[in-house]
Amino acid sequence: MDLTNFLKILDWIDSYRQNLPTLDVNPSIVPGAVLQQLPTAAPEKGETFDQIFKDFESMIVPNMTHWQHPDFYAYFPASNSLPSLEAELLTAALGAQCMLWVTSPAAEELEIRMMEWLRSILDLPPHLTGCIQDTASSATLCAILSARELQSDFGINENGFQGQRFRVYTSTQAHSSVEKAVKISGIGAANLVKIAVDENYALIPVALESAIKADLDAGFSPLIVIGTIGTTSTTAVDPIEAIGKIANKYKLWFHVDAAYAGTALILPECRWMSAGLEHADSFVFNPHKWMFTHFDCSAYFVKDPLILRQTFGIQAAYLNTAVDENVANFRDWGIALGRRFRALKLWFVMRSFGVEGIRDRIRAHIFLGKWFENQIEGAPDFELMAPVFLNLVCFRFVPNGMDDVASINKLNKDLLEELNRTGKIFLTPTDLNGQYVIRLVPGNEQSNMNSLQAAWERIRQMARTLDKLRLNA
Ligand code: PLP
């Protein structure tokens, strides 16, 4: 076998990772720019690796957003790492489809063990068990569908809705994937009840209970409560214990979405966030966000896997095997039949870094967040817009004397857009009570203090420039 091309790719990966800081974090192109360069039809005859690779380097790489760049502070990170990449290469080489135990025995058994390792390092309740899903969105959909089936005695899968009027409860700050799942599950977005939050953007339990009672009085069937550990806008933490007790009292499914912040539970000092998790029926977190295991890898834990299997189990003669009674067959634990071998990258990451190595990295990111929070607090013309629980800092620029919300919003929108246009930093916004807020999250493997200091300098300079332009206009 001629490995020249492989070696070239490995060299490229090595220099890409080293040179990342010298690249722009996002490209300055308009929609359609790449499409225009691509031939409209597949080639009739095969091309050489060199031709393909040349185009990869000239057309694809310069037009990518570099998520592993140290100046990527947008959304939440989707952090990778060398061990994760090593496993990916092997996963691709094995080319296995891991839907049944017989289709990849080692993959199923490694996945079982990896879920146990994750449960242990995050100190999750011992009765939780689960499997790897592609995304937290799928996991939340699984939770809603499982709750729907449990409450309808597995009847909706068979007969469709029979007039049930289910209600789903979550906070106003919950991720959009909750609303999507409510739509897909046939419950309908109109039956998603968004509960008010407190000054820390955490769900107010009293408001939750009032909403459930009002719905019962109105003849609705309360179904599921979805709490969040680490909301997308601000990493707010819902009071899991109080919500769990309410969910249990009214016999509702309790799902906890810790897609991003779940990784921080590896730190004993962050475990306050998961207090009361023993009340949860399901819990999801994404190693593909903050645990250095590249996309996709979402760990979905449930109290009772039988409900999952009853909801998603399907029979087909061509899928039956002699060992079905004795194995997990993860095809029945989620939506898709086919499954990637995702456990291998988790195994490589956890073994290479060790739990201690992961803890150190997460603590370093939290330290970066704290440092940036201090800069914002110390700058008279910047405002902190939400408490900083981990490494996400929400802030805005408010020049002295400016007090109307529309002008402040416009100035901050301009600030973010101008900063992103430089290609030297990538930030994303959110909305908090009608206020335009800039989010900054240093959370990938390359995040570091030098880059963050330079980013802060860049943000201040751009803010001053825009303010001068505004005053001179
Ligand atoms: N839940 C929360 C709190 C999130 O922040 C996100 C994404 O950022 C999601 C769910 C969706 O994650 P995924 O892309 O894995 O579906």
Coordinates of C-alpha atoms and ligand atoms in Angstrom, one line a residue:
M1 CA 0.0 0.0 0.0
D2 CA 1.4 3.4 -1.0
L3 CA 1.1 5.7 2.0
T4 CA 2.4 8.8 0.4
N5 CA -1.0 10.5 0.4
F6 CA -1.7 9.6 4.0
L7 CA 1.7 10.9 5.1
K8 CA 1.0 14.1 3.2
I9 CA -2.3 14.4 5.1
L10 CA -0.7 13.8 8.4
D11 CA 1.9 16.5 7.6
W12 CA -0.8 18.8 6.6
I13 CA -2.7 18.2 9.9
D14 CA 0.4 18.8 11.9
S15 CA 1.2 22.1 10.2
Y16 CA -2.5 23.2 10.2
R17 CA -2.6 22.8 14.0
Q18 CA 0.6 24.6 14.5
N19 CA -0.2 27.5 12.1
L20 CA -3.8 28.0 13.2
P21 CA -2.9 31.2 15.1
T22 CA -1.5 32.8 12.0
L23 CA -4.8 32.2 10.0
D24 CA -7.9 34.3 10.1
V25 CA -10.4 32.6 12.3
N26 CA -13.2 33.2 9.8
P27 CA -13.1 33.9 6.0
S28 CA -14.1 37.2 4.5
I29 CA -16.3 35.9 1.7
V30 CA -19.9 36.3 0.5
P31 CA -22.5 33.4 0.2
G32 CA -22.0 31.4 -3.0
A33 CA -18.3 32.2 -3.4
V34 CA -17.2 28.6 -2.9
L35 CA -20.1 27.1 -4.8
Q36 CA -19.1 29.2 -7.8
Q37 CA -15.6 27.6 -7.9
L38 CA -16.9 24.1 -7.7
P39 CA -17.7 22.1 -10.9
T40 CA -21.4 21.5 -11.4
A41 CA -20.9 17.8 -12.2
A42 CA -18.8 14.9 -10.7
P43 CA -15.8 14.1 -12.9
E44 CA -16.3 11.3 -15.3
K45 CA -12.8 10.0 -14.8
G46 CA -10.9 9.8 -11.5
E47 CA -8.5 12.6 -10.6
T48 CA -5.2 12.4 -8.8
F49 CA -4.8 13.0 -5.1
D50 CA -2.5 15.9 -5.8
Q51 CA -5.3 17.6 -7.9
I52 CA -7.9 17.0 -5.2
F53 CA -5.5 18.1 -2.4
K54 CA -4.5 21.3 -4.3
D55 CA -8.2 22.3 -4.4
F56 CA -8.7 21.3 -0.8
E57 CA -5.9 23.7 0.1
S58 CA -7.0 26.5 -2.2
M59 CA -10.8 26.3 -2.2
I60 CA -11.8 24.7 1.1
V61 CA -9.3 25.6 3.8
P62 CA -9.3 29.4 3.2
N63 CA -13.0 29.4 3.2
M64 CA -13.6 27.6 6.5
T65 CA -14.4 29.0 9.9
H66 CA -11.6 27.6 12.1
W67 CA -13.3 26.3 15.2
Q68 CA -10.0 25.2 16.8
H69 CA -8.4 28.7 16.4
P70 CA -7.4 30.3 19.7
D71 CA -9.5 33.4 18.7
F72 CA -12.7 31.4 18.2
Y73 CA -14.9 32.7 21.0
A74 CA -18.3 32.2 19.3
Y75 CA -21.3 29.9 20.2
F76 CA -19.9 27.2 22.4
P77 CA -16.6 25.5 21.4
A78 CA -16.6 22.2 19.4
S79 CA -13.1 21.3 20.7
N80 CA -11.0 18.5 19.2
S81 CA -7.6 17.2 20.2
L82 CA -4.9 15.0 18.8
P83 CA -6.1 11.8 20.6
S84 CA -9.6 12.4 19.2
L85 CA -8.2 12.8 15.7
E86 CA -6.1 9.7 16.0
A87 CA -9.2 7.7 17.0
E88 CA -11.1 9.2 14.1
L89 CA -8.6 8.0 11.6
L90 CA -8.9 4.5 13.0
T91 CA -12.7 4.7 13.2
A92 CA -12.8 5.6 9.5
A93 CA -10.3 2.8 8.7
L94 CA -12.5 0.2 10.5
G95 CA -15.5 1.6 8.7
A96 CA -17.9 -0.1 11.1
Q97 CA -21.6 0.4 11.4
C98 CA -22.4 0.0 15.1
M99 CA -26.1 -0.6 15.1
L100 CA -26.1 -4.0 16.7
W101 CA -23.8 -6.0 18.9
V102 CA -23.0 -8.4 16.1
T103 CA -22.2 -5.6 13.7
S104 CA -19.4 -4.4 16.0
P105 CA -19.1 -6.3 19.3
A106 CA -16.1 -4.3 20.6
A107 CA -17.8 -1.0 19.6
E108 CA -20.9 -1.7 21.7
E109 CA -19.0 -2.9 24.7
L110 CA -16.5 0.0 24.6
E111 CA -19.5 2.4 24.4
I112 CA -21.0 0.7 27.5
R113 CA -17.8 1.2 29.4
M114 CA -17.2 4.7 28.2
M115 CA -20.7 5.7 29.4
E116 CA -19.8 4.2 32.8
W117 CA -16.5 6.2 32.8
L118 CA -18.3 9.4 32.0
R119 CA -20.9 8.8 34.7
S120 CA -18.2 8.2 37.2
I121 CA -16.0 11.2 36.3
L122 CA -18.9 13.6 36.3
D123 CA -20.2 12.0 39.5
L124 CA -23.6 11.4 38.0
P125 CA -26.2 9.3 39.9
P126 CA -25.2 5.6 39.8
H127 CA -28.5 4.4 38.4
L128 CA -28.1 6.4 35.1
T129 CA -27.1 4.4 32.1
G130 CA -27.1 5.3 28.4
C131 CA -25.4 5.5 25.1
I132 CA -23.9 8.0 22.7
Q133 CA -26.2 10.0 20.5
D134 CA -25.1 12.3 17.6
T135 CA -26.2 15.5 19.3
A136 CA -28.0 16.9 22.3
S137 CA -30.8 17.9 20.0
S138 CA -31.4 14.2 19.3
A139 CA -31.1 13.3 23.0
T140 CA -33.7 15.9 24.0
L141 CA -36.0 14.6 21.2
C142 CA -35.5 11.1 22.6
A143 CA -36.5 12.3 26.1
I144 CA -39.7 14.0 24.8
L145 CA -40.6 10.9 22.7
S146 CA -39.9 8.6 25.6
A147 CA -42.1 10.7 28.0
R148 CA -44.8 10.8 25.3
E149 CA -44.8 7.0 24.9
L150 CA -44.6 6.3 28.6
Q151 CA -47.6 8.6 29.3
S152 CA -49.6 7.2 26.5
D153 CA -48.8 3.6 27.5
F154 CA -46.8 3.3 24.2
G155 CA -50.0 4.0 22.3
I156 CA -49.0 7.0 20.2
N157 CA -46.3 5.0 18.5
E158 CA -49.1 2.5 17.6
N159 CA -52.2 4.6 16.9
G160 CA -51.1 8.2 16.7
F161 CA -52.4 10.9 18.9
Q162 CA -55.9 10.2 20.5
G163 CA -56.7 13.7 21.5
Q164 CA -54.0 14.1 24.1
R165 CA -53.1 17.7 25.0
F166 CA -49.6 17.4 26.3
R167 CA -47.6 20.3 27.8
V168 CA -43.8 20.6 27.9
Y169 CA -42.2 23.0 30.4
T170 CA -38.8 24.7 30.1
S171 CA -37.3 28.1 30.9
T172 CA -37.4 31.1 28.5
Q173 CA -33.6 30.5 28.3
A174 CA -33.7 26.9 27.1
H175 CA -32.0 26.0 23.9
S176 CA -33.9 26.1 20.6
S177 CA -33.5 22.3 20.2
V178 CA -36.3 22.0 22.9
E179 CA -38.8 23.8 20.7
K180 CA -37.7 21.9 17.7
A181 CA -38.2 18.6 19.5
V182 CA -41.7 19.7 20.7
K183 CA -42.6 20.4 17.1
I184 CA -41.1 17.1 15.7
S185 CA -42.8 15.0 18.4
G186 CA -46.2 16.2 17.3
I187 CA -46.9 18.0 20.6
G188 CA -46.8 21.3 18.9
A189 CA -44.9 24.5 19.7
A190 CA -48.0 26.1 21.1
N191 CA -47.8 23.5 24.0
L192 CA -44.3 24.5 25.0
V193 CA -44.7 26.5 28.1
K194 CA -41.7 28.8 28.7
I195 CA -41.3 29.5 32.4
A196 CA -39.9 32.8 33.7
V197 CA -36.4 33.1 35.0
D198 CA -34.8 35.0 37.8
E199 CA -32.1 37.7 37.7
N200 CA -29.5 35.0 37.1
Y201 CA -31.5 33.6 34.1
A202 CA -32.4 30.5 36.0
L203 CA -35.9 29.0 35.9
I204 CA -38.2 30.0 38.8
P205 CA -39.6 26.8 40.4
V206 CA -42.7 28.6 41.8
A207 CA -43.6 29.8 38.4
L208 CA -43.1 26.2 37.1
E209 CA -45.5 24.8 39.6
S210 CA -48.1 27.5 39.0
A211 CA -48.0 26.8 35.2
I212 CA -48.4 23.0 35.8
K213 CA -51.4 23.6 38.1
A214 CA -53.0 26.0 35.7
D215 CA -52.6 23.5 32.9
L216 CA -54.2 20.7 34.9
D217 CA -57.1 23.0 35.8
A218 CA -57.5 23.8 32.0
G219 CA -57.5 20.0 31.1
F220 CA -54.1 19.7 29.6
S221 CA -51.7 16.8 30.3
P222 CA -48.4 18.0 31.7
L223 CA -45.7 15.7 30.2
I224 CA -42.1 16.7 30.8
V225 CA -40.0 19.4 32.3
I226 CA -36.6 20.3 30.7
G227 CA -34.1 21.9 33.0
T228 CA -30.8 23.3 31.8
I229 CA -27.3 23.2 33.4
G230 CA -25.5 26.0 31.4
T231 CA -27.9 27.8 29.1
T232 CA -26.7 28.8 25.7
S233 CA -27.1 32.6 26.2
T234 CA -25.4 32.9 29.6
T235 CA -24.6 29.4 31.1
A236 CA -27.3 29.9 33.7
V237 CA -28.0 26.9 35.9
D238 CA -31.6 26.0 36.6
P239 CA -32.3 24.8 40.2
I240 CA -32.2 21.1 39.4
E241 CA -33.2 19.9 42.9
A242 CA -36.3 22.1 43.2
I243 CA -37.4 21.4 39.6
G244 CA -36.9 17.7 40.1
K245 CA -39.1 17.6 43.1
I246 CA -41.9 19.4 41.3
A247 CA -41.5 17.1 38.3
N248 CA -41.6 14.0 40.6
K249 CA -44.6 15.4 42.5
Y250 CA -46.7 15.7 39.4
K251 CA -45.2 12.5 37.8
L252 CA -43.6 14.4 34.9
W253 CA -40.5 13.2 33.1
F254 CA -37.5 15.4 34.1
H255 CA -34.9 15.8 31.4
V256 CA -31.7 17.8 32.1
D257 CA -29.8 19.5 29.2
A258 CA -26.2 20.1 30.2
A259 CA -25.0 20.1 26.6
Y260 CA -22.1 22.5 27.2
A261 CA -21.6 22.8 31.0
G262 CA -21.9 19.1 31.7
T263 CA -18.2 18.7 31.2
A264 CA -17.5 21.1 34.1
L265 CA -19.1 18.5 36.5
I266 CA -15.7 16.8 36.2
L267 CA -14.6 19.5 38.7
P268 CA -15.7 18.9 42.3
E269 CA -16.1 22.7 42.7
C270 CA -18.7 22.7 39.9
R271 CA -20.9 19.9 41.3
W272 CA -23.2 22.4 42.9
M273 CA -24.7 22.7 39.4
S274 CA -25.9 19.1 39.4
A275 CA -27.3 18.9 43.0
G276 CA -30.6 17.1 42.8
L277 CA -29.8 15.2 39.6
E278 CA -31.0 12.0 41.2
H279 CA -34.6 13.3 40.4
A280 CA -33.8 13.3 36.7
D281 CA -35.2 10.7 34.2
S282 CA -32.6 11.7 31.6
F283 CA -29.5 13.8 31.3
V284 CA -27.4 14.8 28.3
F285 CA -24.0 16.4 27.9
N286 CA -21.8 16.8 24.9
P287 CA -18.2 15.7 25.0
H288 CA -18.1 17.2 21.5
K289 CA -18.4 20.7 23.0
W290 CA -15.9 21.0 25.8
M291 CA -14.3 17.6 26.4
F292 CA -11.8 17.7 23.5
T293 CA -13.7 14.9 21.6
H294 CA -14.6 16.3 18.2
F295 CA -18.1 16.5 16.8
D296 CA -20.2 14.4 17.1
C297 CA -20.4 12.8 20.5
S298 CA -23.3 13.4 22.9
A299 CA -23.7 11.3 26.0
Y300 CA -27.3 10.6 26.8
F301 CA -28.1 9.0 30.2
V302 CA -31.5 7.6 31.3
K303 CA -32.9 6.2 34.5
D304 CA -34.7 3.4 32.7
P305 CA -33.3 2.1 29.4
L306 CA -36.3 -0.2 28.9
I307 CA -38.5 2.9 28.2
L308 CA -36.0 4.0 25.6
R309 CA -36.0 0.6 24.0
Q310 CA -39.8 0.3 24.1
T311 CA -40.0 3.7 22.4
F312 CA -37.5 3.2 19.7
G313 CA -37.3 -0.6 19.4
I314 CA -38.3 -2.0 16.0
Q315 CA -38.5 -5.5 14.6
A316 CA -37.2 -6.5 11.2
A317 CA -36.3 -10.1 10.2
Y318 CA -33.0 -8.9 8.6
L319 CA -32.0 -7.3 11.9
N320 CA -32.6 -10.2 14.2
T321 CA -29.6 -12.0 15.8
A322 CA -29.0 -15.0 18.0
V323 CA -27.8 -12.8 20.9
D324 CA -30.5 -10.2 21.0
E325 CA -31.6 -11.1 24.5
N326 CA -28.1 -10.7 26.0
V327 CA -26.8 -7.5 24.4
A328 CA -27.7 -3.7 24.2
N329 CA -28.2 -3.4 20.4
F330 CA -28.0 0.4 20.5
R331 CA -30.1 0.7 17.4
D332 CA -33.0 0.6 19.7
W333 CA -31.8 3.4 22.0
G334 CA -32.4 6.3 19.6
I335 CA -33.7 7.5 16.3
A336 CA -31.3 6.4 13.6
L337 CA -30.7 2.7 12.9
G338 CA -27.1 3.3 11.7
R339 CA -24.5 4.4 14.3
R340 CA -21.0 5.6 14.1
F341 CA -18.2 4.2 16.3
R342 CA -18.0 7.3 18.6
A343 CA -16.8 5.6 21.7
L344 CA -13.3 5.1 20.3
K345 CA -12.5 8.8 20.3
L346 CA -13.7 9.1 23.9
W347 CA -11.5 6.2 24.9
F348 CA -8.5 7.8 23.3
V349 CA -9.2 11.2 24.8
M350 CA -9.9 10.0 28.4
R351 CA -6.8 7.6 28.3
S352 CA -4.5 10.2 26.8
F353 CA -5.3 13.1 29.0
G354 CA -6.4 11.2 32.1
V355 CA -9.2 12.6 34.2
E356 CA -6.6 14.9 35.8
G357 CA -5.6 16.3 32.4
I358 CA -9.2 17.0 31.4
R359 CA -9.8 18.7 34.8
D360 CA -6.6 20.9 34.3
R361 CA -7.8 22.0 30.9
I362 CA -11.3 22.9 32.1
R363 CA -9.9 24.8 35.1
A364 CA -7.6 26.7 32.7
H365 CA -10.6 27.7 30.6
I366 CA -12.6 28.8 33.6
F367 CA -9.6 30.9 34.7
L368 CA -9.5 32.6 31.3
G369 CA -13.2 33.4 31.7
K370 CA -12.6 34.8 35.1
W371 CA -9.8 36.9 33.8
F372 CA -11.9 38.3 31.0
E373 CA -14.8 39.0 33.4
N374 CA -12.4 41.0 35.6
Q375 CA -11.3 43.1 32.6
I376 CA -14.9 43.9 31.8
E377 CA -15.7 44.8 35.4
G378 CA -12.6 47.0 35.6
A379 CA -13.5 48.9 32.4
P380 CA -15.8 51.9 33.0
D381 CA -17.3 51.8 29.5
F382 CA -18.0 48.1 29.4
E383 CA -20.8 46.2 31.3
L384 CA -21.1 42.6 32.4
M385 CA -24.5 41.4 31.4
A386 CA -24.8 38.1 33.3
P387 CA -23.1 36.3 36.1
V388 CA -20.1 34.3 34.9
F389 CA -20.4 30.7 36.2
L390 CA -17.9 29.1 34.0
N391 CA -16.0 30.6 31.0
L392 CA -18.7 32.3 29.1
V393 CA -18.7 36.1 29.5
C394 CA -21.6 38.2 28.4
F395 CA -20.8 41.9 28.0
R396 CA -21.5 45.1 26.1
F397 CA -19.9 48.4 25.4
V398 CA -21.7 51.5 26.9
P399 CA -19.9 54.8 26.3
N400 CA -20.2 57.4 29.0
G401 CA -23.5 59.3 28.6
M402 CA -25.2 56.8 26.2
D403 CA -28.4 55.6 27.8
D404 CA -31.0 54.7 25.2
V405 CA -31.3 50.9 24.6
A406 CA -31.7 51.2 20.8
S407 CA -28.5 53.2 20.4
I408 CA -26.6 50.9 22.7
N409 CA -27.9 47.8 20.9
K410 CA -26.9 49.3 17.5
L411 CA -23.4 50.2 18.7
N412 CA -22.8 46.7 20.1
K413 CA -24.1 45.1 16.9
D414 CA -21.7 47.3 14.9
L415 CA -18.9 46.5 17.3
L416 CA -19.4 42.7 17.0
E417 CA -19.8 42.8 13.2
E418 CA -16.7 45.0 12.7
L419 CA -14.6 42.8 15.0
N420 CA -15.7 39.7 13.1
R421 CA -15.0 41.4 9.8
T422 CA -11.3 41.7 10.8
G423 CA -11.0 37.9 10.7
K424 CA -8.9 38.1 13.8
I425 CA -11.6 37.2 16.3
F426 CA -15.0 35.4 16.1
L427 CA -17.7 36.3 18.6
T428 CA -21.5 35.7 18.6
P429 CA -24.3 37.7 20.2
T430 CA -27.4 37.0 22.2
D431 CA -30.4 38.9 23.4
L432 CA -31.1 39.4 27.1
N433 CA -34.3 41.2 27.8
G434 CA -34.1 43.2 24.6
Q435 CA -30.5 44.1 25.1
Y436 CA -27.9 43.1 22.4
V437 CA -25.2 41.3 24.3
I438 CA -21.8 40.0 23.1
R439 CA -20.8 36.5 24.2
L440 CA -17.1 35.4 24.5
V441 CA -16.2 31.8 25.3
P442 CA -12.5 30.7 25.4
G443 CA -13.0 26.9 25.5
N444 CA -11.0 25.0 22.8
E445 CA -7.7 23.3 23.2
Q446 CA -5.8 26.3 21.7
S447 CA -7.4 28.9 23.9
N448 CA -4.7 30.8 25.8
M449 CA -4.0 33.9 27.8
N450 CA -1.9 35.7 25.2
S451 CA -4.6 35.4 22.6
L452 CA -7.3 36.4 25.1
Q453 CA -5.3 39.5 26.1
A454 CA -4.9 40.4 22.5
A455 CA -8.6 39.9 21.9
W456 CA -9.5 42.2 24.8
E457 CA -7.2 44.9 23.4
R458 CA -8.7 44.4 19.9
I459 CA -12.3 44.7 21.4
R460 CA -11.4 47.9 23.3
Q461 CA -9.7 49.5 20.3
M462 CA -12.5 48.8 18.0
A463 CA -15.0 50.1 20.6
R464 CA -13.1 53.4 20.9
T465 CA -12.9 53.7 17.1
L466 CA -16.6 53.2 16.7
D467 CA -17.3 55.6 19.5
K468 CA -15.1 58.3 17.9
L469 CA -16.8 57.8 14.5
R470 CA -20.2 58.1 16.2
L471 CA -19.3 61.3 18.0
N472 CA -17.8 62.9 14.8
A473 CA -20.9 61.9 12.7
Ligands
PLP1 N1 -28.5 22.5 24.6 C1 -27.7 23.5 24.9 C2 -27.8 24.1 26.2 C3 -26.8 24.0 23.9 O1 -26.1 25.1 24.2 C4 -26.8 23.5 22.6 C5 -25.9 24.0 21.6 O2 -25.1 24.9 21.8 C6 -27.6 22.4 22.4 C7 -28.5 21.9 23.3 C8 -27.6 21.7 21.0 O3 -26.5 20.9 20.9 P1 -26.3 19.9 19.7 O4 -25.7 20.7 18.6 O5 -25.5 18.8 20.2 O6 -27.7 19.4 19.3

